[in-house]
Amino acid sequence: MKKIYEVIIVGAGPVGCYLGALLRKANVDVALIDERKTIGEPVQCAGIITPRVFSQFHIPKEDIVQQAITGAHITAPDGTTVCIGDSTTRAYSIDRYAFDQYLASEVESLGATIIKKQKVIKVQKQQQMISIQTNKQHIVSAPLIIGADGPYSIIRSMFGFPQPLEIVKGIGAEIQNVEIDPHLVKIYVGKAIAPGFFAWVIPTNKKGTTARIGLCVQSPQKAKPYFEGFC
Ligand SMILES: Cc1cc2nc3c(=O)[nH]c(=O)nc-3n(C[C@H](O)[C@H](O)[C@H](O)COP(=O)(O)OP(=O)(O)OC[C@H]3O[C@@H](n4cnc5c(N)ncnc54)[C@H](O)[C@@H]3O)c2cc1C
């Protein structure tokens, strides 16, 4: 394995892979490092995205889009429900694993290396180079590194960029044998369900028989009872 690159991207999620592909198209020698064994796994996303993602970033919908979403049922704490939307497609529910895998295979097919199963634990600036050390004692260097390593970014903290103002804690599941409108997401708000955030039900097939459900709570320390209720 090579040790020196022009650019190293820490994190092979959608942002890292997309940026890596742009750099490869500009003929930059780039490597990505990710702690995951399989890019995109485990899925940590509700999987709703705007249709613009596909046109703007030239991503094929096939094998990624699960269902077109035209609106939402929003339920207030007192049980009142409002329905918004019309027949226009406002969003897609997607197979997020397939989405991440597509972007990873794109960057690899353009000639970038994805170094997997290696967690970056240390970053050091040495003259014009930055060296990156992983938990497997692997060291790679580049004059430029990019942190695309998500909400707990080690690159951000090592270079003194500010922490996120807020981190919410969430739980989710894929469920079957439901009967829901296949075009509408359901959103539930209120302190009793998901204080500071909301809960969701997202159709994932055309029949409305499968869904992705989840909720997030604003205060991670207080999440346990809500997660137990969810289970
Ligand atoms: C519960 C939940 C629901 C969400 N729902 C939606 C939604 O419906 N629609 C939407 O658009 N967005 C949603 N998001 C947000 C979306 O998932 C993120 O915006 C998106 O994943 C950001 O992409 P990214 O490439 O920046 O980071 P990530 O996808 O987080 O990728 C970062 C990568 O960096 C790697 N990494 C991290 N640290 C290290 C390290 N030290 N060494 C090596 N590798 C490392 C990780 O393994 C990971 O692969 C949701 C997020 C959560 C948590």
Coordinates of N, CA, C and O in Angstrom, one line a residue, residues 63-230:
D63 N -32.1 1.1 -8.0 CA -31.5 0.3 -6.9 C -31.3 1.2 -5.7 O -30.8 0.7 -4.6
I64 N -31.6 2.5 -5.7 CA -31.4 3.3 -4.6 C -32.7 3.9 -4.1 O -33.1 3.8 -2.9
V65 N -33.5 4.4 -5.0 CA -34.9 4.9 -4.6 C -35.8 3.8 -4.2 O -35.9 2.8 -4.9
Q66 N -36.4 3.9 -3.0 CA -37.4 2.9 -2.6 C -38.8 3.4 -2.9 O -39.6 2.6 -3.3
Q67 N -39.1 4.7 -2.6 CA -40.4 5.2 -2.8 C -40.4 6.7 -3.0 O -39.6 7.4 -2.3
A68 N -41.3 7.2 -3.8 CA -41.5 8.6 -4.0 C -42.5 9.1 -2.9 O -43.5 8.5 -2.6
I69 N -42.1 10.2 -2.2 CA -42.9 10.8 -1.1 C -43.4 12.1 -1.6 O -42.7 13.0 -2.1
T70 N -44.8 12.3 -1.4 CA -45.4 13.5 -1.9 C -45.9 14.4 -0.7 O -46.3 15.6 -1.0
G71 N -45.8 13.9 0.5 CA -46.3 14.8 1.6 C -46.1 14.1 2.9 O -45.4 13.1 3.0
A72 N -46.7 14.7 3.9 CA -46.5 14.2 5.3 C -47.8 14.4 6.1 O -48.6 15.3 5.9
H73 N -48.0 13.4 7.0 CA -49.0 13.5 8.1 C -48.2 13.9 9.3 O -47.3 13.2 9.7
I74 N -48.6 15.0 9.9 CA -47.9 15.5 11.1 C -48.8 15.5 12.2 O -49.9 16.1 12.2
T75 N -48.4 14.7 13.3 CA -49.3 14.6 14.4 C -48.8 15.4 15.6 O -47.6 15.2 16.0
A76 N -49.6 16.2 16.1 CA -49.2 17.1 17.3 C -49.4 16.3 18.6 O -50.0 15.2 18.6
P77 N -48.8 16.8 19.7 CA -48.9 16.1 21.0 C -50.4 15.8 21.4 O -50.6 14.7 22.0
D78 N -51.4 16.6 21.0 CA -52.8 16.3 21.4 C -53.4 15.3 20.4 O -54.6 15.1 20.5
G79 N -52.7 14.8 19.5 CA -53.3 13.8 18.5 C -53.8 14.5 17.3 O -54.2 13.7 16.3
T80 N -53.9 15.8 17.2 CA -54.3 16.4 16.0 C -53.4 16.1 14.8 O -52.2 16.3 15.0
T81 N -53.9 15.8 13.7 CA -53.0 15.5 12.5 C -53.3 16.4 11.4 O -54.5 16.7 11.1
V82 N -52.3 17.0 10.8 CA -52.5 17.8 9.6 C -51.7 17.0 8.5 O -50.7 16.3 8.7
C83 N -52.3 17.2 7.3 CA -51.6 16.5 6.1 C -51.2 17.6 5.2 O -51.9 18.5 4.8
I84 N -49.9 17.5 4.8 CA -49.4 18.5 3.9 C -48.9 17.8 2.6 O -48.6 16.6 2.7
G85 N -48.9 18.5 1.5 CA -48.4 17.9 0.2 C -49.5 17.9 -0.8 O -50.6 18.2 -0.6
D86 N -49.1 17.4 -2.0 CA -50.0 17.3 -3.1 C -49.5 16.1 -3.9 O -48.9 15.2 -3.4
S87 N -49.7 16.1 -5.2 CA -49.2 15.0 -6.0 C -47.8 15.1 -6.5 O -47.2 14.2 -7.1
T88 N -47.1 16.2 -6.1 CA -45.7 16.4 -6.5 C -44.8 15.6 -5.7 O -44.9 15.5 -4.5
T89 N -43.8 15.0 -6.3 CA -42.8 14.3 -5.5 C -41.9 15.3 -4.8 O -41.2 16.1 -5.4
R90 N -41.9 15.2 -3.5 CA -41.1 16.2 -2.7 C -39.8 15.5 -2.2 O -38.9 16.2 -1.8
A91 N -39.8 14.2 -2.1 CA -38.6 13.5 -1.6 C -38.7 12.1 -2.0 O -39.7 11.6 -2.5
Y92 N -37.5 11.4 -1.8 CA -37.5 10.0 -2.0 C -37.1 9.3 -0.7 O -36.2 9.8 0.0
S93 N -37.7 8.2 -0.4 CA -37.1 7.3 0.6 C -36.1 6.4 -0.1 O -36.4 5.9 -1.2
I94 N -34.9 6.3 0.5 CA -33.9 5.6 -0.3 C -33.3 4.4 0.6 O -33.4 4.4 1.8
D95 N -32.6 3.5 -0.2 CA -31.8 2.5 0.5 C -30.4 3.2 0.7 O -29.6 3.3 -0.2
R96 N -30.2 3.6 1.9 CA -29.0 4.4 2.2 C -27.7 3.6 2.1 O -26.7 4.1 1.7
Y97 N -27.9 2.3 2.4 CA -26.7 1.4 2.2 C -26.3 1.4 0.7 O -25.1 1.6 0.3
A98 N -27.3 1.2 -0.2 CA -27.0 1.2 -1.6 C -26.5 2.5 -2.1 O -25.6 2.6 -3.0
F99 N -27.0 3.6 -1.5 CA -26.5 5.0 -1.9 C -25.0 5.1 -1.6 O -24.2 5.5 -2.4
D100 N -24.7 4.8 -0.3 CA -23.3 4.9 0.1 C -22.4 4.0 -0.7 O -21.3 4.3 -1.1
Q101 N -22.9 2.8 -1.0 CA -22.1 1.8 -1.8 C -21.9 2.3 -3.2 O -20.8 2.2 -3.7
Y102 N -22.9 2.9 -3.8 CA -22.7 3.5 -5.1 C -21.6 4.5 -5.1 O -20.8 4.5 -6.0
L103 N -21.7 5.5 -4.2 CA -20.7 6.5 -4.2 C -19.3 6.0 -3.9 O -18.3 6.5 -4.5
A104 N -19.2 5.0 -3.1 CA -17.9 4.4 -2.8 C -17.3 3.6 -4.1 O -16.2 3.7 -4.4
S105 N -18.2 2.9 -4.8 CA -17.8 2.2 -6.0 C -17.4 3.2 -7.1 O -16.4 3.0 -7.8
E106 N -18.1 4.4 -7.1 CA -17.7 5.4 -8.1 C -16.3 5.9 -7.9 O -15.5 6.0 -8.8
V107 N -16.0 6.3 -6.6 CA -14.7 6.9 -6.3 C -13.6 5.8 -6.6 O -12.5 6.1 -7.1
E108 N -13.9 4.6 -6.2 CA -12.9 3.5 -6.5 C -12.7 3.3 -8.0 O -11.6 3.1 -8.5
S109 N -13.8 3.3 -8.7 CA -13.7 3.1 -10.2 C -12.9 4.2 -10.9 O -12.3 4.0 -11.9
L110 N -12.8 5.4 -10.2 CA -12.1 6.5 -10.8 C -10.6 6.4 -10.3 O -9.8 7.3 -10.7
G111 N -10.3 5.4 -9.6 CA -8.9 5.1 -9.2 C -8.4 5.5 -7.8 O -7.2 5.5 -7.5
A112 N -9.4 5.9 -7.0 CA -9.0 6.2 -5.6 C -8.9 5.0 -4.8 O -9.6 4.0 -5.0
T113 N -8.1 5.0 -3.8 CA -8.0 3.9 -2.8 C -8.9 4.2 -1.6 O -8.8 5.3 -1.1
I114 N -9.7 3.2 -1.2 CA -10.3 3.4 0.1 C -9.7 2.4 1.1 O -9.7 1.2 0.9
I115 N -9.0 2.9 2.1 CA -8.4 2.1 3.1 C -9.4 1.9 4.2 O -9.9 2.8 4.9
K116 N -9.9 0.6 4.2 CA -11.0 0.3 5.2 C -10.5 -0.3 6.5 O -9.4 -0.7 6.6
K117 N -11.5 -0.4 7.4 CA -11.2 -1.0 8.7 C -10.0 -0.3 9.5 O -9.2 -1.0 10.1
Q118 N -9.8 0.9 9.2 CA -8.7 1.6 9.9 C -9.2 2.9 10.5 O -9.7 3.8 9.7
K119 N -9.2 3.0 11.8 CA -9.7 4.2 12.5 C -8.5 5.2 12.6 O -7.5 4.8 13.2
V120 N -8.7 6.4 12.2 CA -7.7 7.4 12.4 C -7.6 7.8 13.9 O -8.7 8.2 14.4
I121 N -6.5 7.7 14.4 CA -6.4 8.0 15.9 C -5.4 9.2 16.1 O -5.5 9.8 17.2
K122 N -4.6 9.5 15.2 CA -3.6 10.6 15.4 C -3.3 11.3 14.1 O -3.1 10.6 13.1
V123 N -3.2 12.6 14.2 CA -2.8 13.4 13.0 C -1.7 14.3 13.4 O -1.8 15.0 14.4
Q124 N -0.7 14.4 12.6 CA 0.5 15.2 13.0 C 1.0 16.0 11.8 O 1.2 15.4 10.7
K125 N 1.3 17.3 12.0 CA 1.8 18.1 10.9 C 3.3 18.1 11.0 O 3.9 18.3 12.1
Q126 N 4.0 17.7 9.9 CA 5.5 17.7 9.9 C 5.9 18.5 8.7 O 5.8 18.0 7.6
Q127 N 6.4 19.6 8.9 CA 6.8 20.5 7.8 C 5.6 20.7 6.8 O 4.6 21.1 7.2
Q128 N 5.8 20.3 5.5 CA 4.8 20.5 4.6 C 3.8 19.3 4.5 O 2.9 19.3 3.7
M129 N 4.0 18.3 5.3 CA 3.2 17.1 5.2 C 2.4 16.9 6.5 O 2.8 17.3 7.5
I130 N 1.3 16.2 6.3 CA 0.5 15.8 7.5 C 0.4 14.3 7.5 O 0.1 13.7 6.5
S131 N 0.8 13.7 8.6 CA 0.8 12.3 8.7 C -0.4 11.8 9.5 O -0.7 12.4 10.5
I132 N -0.9 10.7 9.1 CA -2.1 10.2 9.7 C -1.8 8.8 10.2 O -1.3 8.0 9.5
Q133 N -2.1 8.6 11.5 CA -1.8 7.2 12.1 C -3.2 6.6 12.4 O -4.1 7.2 12.9
T134 N -3.3 5.3 12.0 CA -4.5 4.6 12.3 C -4.3 3.6 13.5 O -3.2 3.4 13.9
N135 N -5.4 3.0 13.9 CA -5.4 2.1 15.1 C -4.6 0.8 14.7 O -4.3 0.0 15.5
K136 N -4.4 0.6 13.4 CA -3.6 -0.6 12.9 C -2.1 -0.2 12.7 O -1.4 -0.9 12.0
Q137 N -1.7 0.9 13.3 CA -0.3 1.3 13.2 C 0.1 1.7 11.8 O 1.2 1.7 11.4
H138 N -0.9 1.9 10.9 CA -0.7 2.3 9.5 C -0.4 3.8 9.5 O -1.2 4.5 10.1
I139 N 0.6 4.2 8.7 CA 0.8 5.7 8.6 C 0.8 6.1 7.2 O 1.5 5.5 6.4
V140 N 0.0 7.1 6.8 CA 0.0 7.6 5.5 C 0.1 9.1 5.6 O -0.3 9.7 6.6
S141 N 0.6 9.7 4.5 CA 0.9 11.2 4.6 C 0.4 11.9 3.3 O 0.4 11.3 2.3
A142 N 0.1 13.2 3.5 CA -0.3 14.0 2.3 C -0.1 15.4 2.7 O -0.1 15.8 3.9
P143 N 0.2 16.3 1.8 CA 0.2 17.7 2.1 C -1.1 18.3 2.5 O -1.2 19.3 3.2
L144 N -2.2 17.6 2.1 CA -3.5 18.1 2.4 C -4.4 17.0 2.9 O -4.5 15.9 2.2
I145 N -5.0 17.2 4.0 CA -6.0 16.2 4.5 C -7.4 16.8 4.6 O -7.5 18.1 4.9
I146 N -8.4 16.0 4.4 CA -9.8 16.6 4.5 C -10.6 15.7 5.5 O -10.5 14.5 5.4
G147 N -11.2 16.4 6.4 CA -12.0 15.7 7.4 C -13.5 15.6 6.9 O -14.2 16.5 6.8
A148 N -13.8 14.3 6.5 CA -15.3 14.1 6.1 C -15.7 12.9 7.0 O -16.4 12.0 6.6
D149 N -15.3 13.1 8.3 CA -15.5 11.9 9.2 C -16.7 12.1 10.2 O -16.6 11.6 11.3
G150 N -17.7 12.8 9.7 CA -19.0 12.8 10.4 C -19.0 13.6 11.7 O -18.1 14.5 12.0
P151 N -20.1 13.4 12.5 CA -20.3 14.3 13.6 C -19.3 14.3 14.7 O -19.2 15.2 15.5
Y152 N -18.6 13.2 14.9 CA -17.6 13.1 15.9 C -16.2 13.2 15.4 O -15.2 12.7 15.9
S153 N -16.1 14.0 14.3 CA -14.8 14.1 13.5 C -13.5 14.3 14.4 O -13.4 15.3 15.1
I154 N -12.6 13.4 14.2 CA -11.3 13.6 14.9 C -10.5 14.7 14.2 O -9.7 15.4 14.9
I155 N -10.7 14.8 12.9 CA -9.9 15.9 12.2 C -10.4 17.3 12.7 O -9.6 18.1 13.0
R156 N -11.7 17.4 12.9 CA -12.2 18.7 13.4 C -11.6 19.0 14.8 O -11.0 20.1 15.0
S157 N -11.6 18.0 15.7 CA -11.1 18.3 17.0 C -9.6 18.5 17.0 O -9.1 19.3 17.8
M158 N -8.9 17.7 16.2 CA -7.4 17.8 16.2 C -6.9 19.2 15.7 O -5.9 19.7 16.0
F159 N -7.7 19.8 14.8 CA -7.3 21.0 14.2 C -8.0 22.2 14.8 O -8.0 23.3 14.4
G160 N -8.7 21.9 15.9 CA -9.3 23.0 16.7 C -10.6 23.7 16.2 O -10.9 24.8 16.6
F161 N -11.2 23.0 15.2 CA -12.5 23.6 14.8 C -13.6 23.3 15.8 O -13.5 22.4 16.6
P162 N -14.6 24.2 15.8 CA -15.6 24.1 16.9 C -16.4 22.8 16.8 O -16.6 22.2 15.8
Q163 N -16.8 22.3 18.0 CA -17.7 21.2 18.1 C -19.1 21.5 17.6 O -19.5 22.7 17.6
P164 N -19.9 20.5 17.2 CA -21.3 20.8 16.9 C -22.0 21.4 18.1 O -21.7 21.1 19.2
L165 N -22.9 22.4 17.8 CA -23.6 23.0 19.0 C -24.5 22.0 19.7 O -24.7 22.1 20.9
E166 N -25.0 21.0 18.9 CA -25.9 20.1 19.5 C -25.8 18.7 18.8 O -25.6 18.7 17.6
I167 N -25.9 17.7 19.6 CA -25.9 16.3 19.0 C -27.2 15.6 19.6 O -27.4 15.6 20.8
V168 N -28.0 15.1 18.7 CA -29.2 14.4 19.1 C -28.9 12.9 19.1 O -28.1 12.5 18.3
K169 N -29.7 12.2 19.9 CA -29.5 10.7 19.9 C -30.7 10.1 19.3 O -31.8 10.4 19.6
G170 N -30.5 9.1 18.4 CA -31.6 8.5 17.7 C -31.6 7.0 17.7 O -30.6 6.3 18.0
I171 N -32.8 6.4 17.4 CA -32.9 5.0 17.2 C -33.8 4.7 16.0 O -34.7 5.5 15.7
G172 N -33.6 3.6 15.3 CA -34.4 3.4 14.2 C -34.5 1.9 13.9 O -33.8 1.1 14.4
A173 N -35.5 1.5 13.0 CA -35.7 0.1 12.7 C -36.4 0.0 11.3 O -37.1 1.0 10.9
E174 N -36.3 -1.1 10.7 CA -37.0 -1.4 9.4 C -38.1 -2.3 9.9 O -37.9 -3.3 10.6
I175 N -39.4 -2.0 9.4 CA -40.5 -2.9 9.8 C -41.3 -3.4 8.6 O -41.3 -2.7 7.6
Q176 N -42.0 -4.5 8.8 CA -42.8 -5.1 7.7 C -44.2 -5.3 8.1 O -44.5 -5.1 9.3
N177 N -45.0 -5.7 7.2 CA -46.5 -6.0 7.4 C -47.2 -4.8 8.1 O -48.0 -4.9 9.0
V178 N -46.9 -3.6 7.5 CA -47.7 -2.4 8.0 C -48.7 -2.0 6.9 O -48.6 -2.6 5.8
E179 N -49.6 -1.2 7.2 CA -50.5 -0.6 6.2 C -50.5 0.9 6.3 O -51.2 1.5 7.1
I180 N -49.7 1.5 5.4 CA -49.6 3.0 5.4 C -49.7 3.5 4.0 O -49.6 2.7 3.0
D181 N -50.0 4.8 3.9 CA -50.1 5.4 2.6 C -48.6 5.4 2.1 O -47.7 6.0 2.7
P182 N -48.4 4.8 0.9 CA -47.0 4.7 0.5 C -46.3 6.0 0.1 O -45.1 6.0 -0.2
H183 N -47.1 7.1 0.0 CA -46.6 8.4 -0.5 C -46.4 9.4 0.6 O -45.8 10.5 0.4
L184 N -46.8 9.0 1.8 CA -46.8 10.0 2.9 C -45.9 9.6 4.1 O -46.0 8.4 4.5
V185 N -45.0 10.4 4.5 CA -44.3 10.1 5.8 C -45.2 10.5 6.9 O -46.0 11.4 6.8
K186 N -45.0 9.9 8.0 CA -45.7 10.3 9.3 C -44.7 10.9 10.2 O -43.6 10.3 10.4
I187 N -45.0 12.0 10.8 CA -44.1 12.7 11.8 C -44.9 12.9 13.1 O -46.1 13.4 13.0
Y188 N -44.3 12.6 14.2 CA -44.9 12.8 15.5 C -44.0 13.7 16.3 O -42.8 13.4 16.4
V189 N -44.6 14.7 16.8 CA -43.9 15.6 17.7 C -44.5 15.6 19.1 O -45.6 15.3 19.3
G190 N -43.7 16.1 20.1 CA -44.2 16.2 21.4 C -43.2 15.6 22.4 O -42.5 14.6 22.1
K191 N -43.3 16.2 23.6 CA -42.3 15.8 24.7 C -42.5 14.3 25.1 O -41.6 13.7 25.6
A192 N -43.7 13.8 25.0 CA -44.0 12.4 25.4 C -43.4 11.4 24.5 O -43.1 10.3 24.9
I193 N -43.1 11.8 23.2 CA -42.6 10.9 22.2 C -41.1 11.1 22.0 O -40.3 10.1 22.0
A194 N -40.8 12.3 21.6 CA -39.4 12.6 21.2 C -39.1 14.0 21.6 O -39.1 14.9 20.7
P195 N -38.8 14.3 22.9 CA -38.5 15.7 23.3 C -37.4 16.4 22.5 O -36.3 15.8 22.4
G196 N -37.7 17.5 22.0 CA -36.7 18.3 21.3 C -36.5 17.9 19.8 O -35.8 18.6 19.1
F197 N -37.1 16.8 19.4 CA -37.0 16.4 18.0 C -38.3 15.8 17.6 O -39.3 16.3 17.9
F198 N -38.3 14.7 16.8 CA -39.5 14.1 16.4 C -39.3 12.6 16.1 O -38.2 12.1 16.0
A199 N -40.4 11.9 15.9 CA -40.4 10.5 15.5 C -41.0 10.4 14.1 O -41.7 11.3 13.6
W200 N -40.6 9.4 13.4 CA -41.0 9.3 11.9 C -41.4 7.8 11.5 O -40.9 6.9 12.1
V201 N -42.2 7.8 10.5 CA -42.5 6.5 9.8 C -42.4 6.8 8.4 O -43.1 7.7 7.8
I202 N -41.5 6.1 7.7 CA -41.2 6.4 6.3 C -41.6 5.2 5.4 O -41.0 4.1 5.6
P203 N -42.5 5.3 4.4 CA -42.8 4.2 3.6 C -41.5 3.8 2.8 O -40.8 4.7 2.3
T204 N -41.3 2.5 2.6 CA -40.1 2.1 1.9 C -40.5 1.1 0.7 O -39.6 0.6 0.1
N205 N -41.8 1.0 0.4 CA -42.2 0.3 -0.8 C -43.5 0.9 -1.4 O -44.2 1.7 -0.7
K206 N -43.8 0.5 -2.6 CA -44.9 1.0 -3.3 C -46.3 0.6 -2.7 O -47.3 1.3 -2.9
K207 N -46.3 -0.5 -2.0 CA -47.6 -1.0 -1.5 C -47.9 -0.4 -0.1 O -49.0 -0.5 0.4
G208 N -46.9 0.2 0.5 CA -47.1 0.8 1.9 C -47.1 -0.3 2.9 O -47.7 -0.2 4.0
T209 N -46.4 -1.4 2.6 CA -46.4 -2.5 3.6 C -45.1 -2.6 4.4 O -44.9 -3.4 5.3
T210 N -44.1 -1.8 3.9 CA -42.8 -1.8 4.7 C -42.5 -0.3 5.0 O -42.8 0.6 4.3
A211 N -41.8 -0.2 6.1 CA -41.5 1.2 6.6 C -40.2 1.2 7.4 O -39.7 0.2 7.9
R212 N -39.6 2.4 7.4 CA -38.5 2.7 8.3 C -39.0 3.6 9.4 O -39.6 4.7 9.1
I213 N -38.8 3.2 10.6 CA -39.3 4.1 11.7 C -38.1 4.5 12.6 O -37.1 3.9 12.6
G214 N -38.3 5.6 13.3 CA -37.3 6.1 14.2 C -37.7 7.3 15.0 O -38.7 7.9 14.8
L215 N -36.8 7.6 15.9 CA -37.0 8.8 16.7 C -35.7 9.4 17.2 O -34.8 8.6 17.3
C216 N -35.6 10.6 17.3 CA -34.4 11.3 17.9 C -34.9 12.1 19.1 O -36.0 12.7 19.2
V217 N -34.0 12.2 20.1 CA -34.2 12.9 21.3 C -33.1 13.9 21.5 O -31.9 13.6 21.3
Q218 N -33.5 15.1 21.9 CA -32.5 16.2 21.9 C -31.4 16.0 22.9 O -30.2 16.3 22.7
S219 N -31.8 15.5 24.1 CA -30.9 15.3 25.2 C -30.4 13.9 25.2 O -31.1 13.0 25.7
P220 N -29.2 13.5 24.7 CA -28.7 12.1 24.7 C -28.8 11.4 26.1 O -29.2 10.3 26.1
Q221 N -28.5 12.2 27.2 CA -28.5 11.6 28.5 C -29.9 11.1 28.9 O -30.1 10.2 29.8
K222 N -31.0 11.7 28.3 CA -32.3 11.4 28.7 C -33.1 10.5 27.7 O -34.3 10.4 27.8
A223 N -32.3 9.9 26.8 CA -32.9 9.2 25.7 C -33.5 7.8 26.1 O -34.4 7.4 25.5
K224 N -32.9 7.2 27.1 CA -33.2 5.8 27.4 C -34.7 5.5 27.5 O -35.1 4.5 26.8
P225 N -35.5 6.2 28.3 CA -36.9 5.8 28.4 C -37.6 5.9 27.1 O -38.5 5.0 26.8
Y226 N -37.3 6.8 26.3 CA -37.9 7.0 25.0 C -37.5 5.8 24.0 O -38.4 5.3 23.3
F227 N -36.3 5.4 24.1 CA -35.8 4.3 23.3 C -36.5 3.0 23.8 O -36.8 2.2 22.9
E228 N -36.6 2.9 25.1 CA -37.3 1.7 25.6 C -38.8 1.6 25.1 O -39.3 0.6 24.7
G229 N -39.4 2.8 25.1 CA -40.8 2.9 24.6 C -40.8 2.5 23.2 O -41.8 1.9 22.7
F230 N -39.9 3.0 22.4 CA -39.8 2.7 21.0 C -39.7 1.2 20.7 O -40.3 0.6 19.8

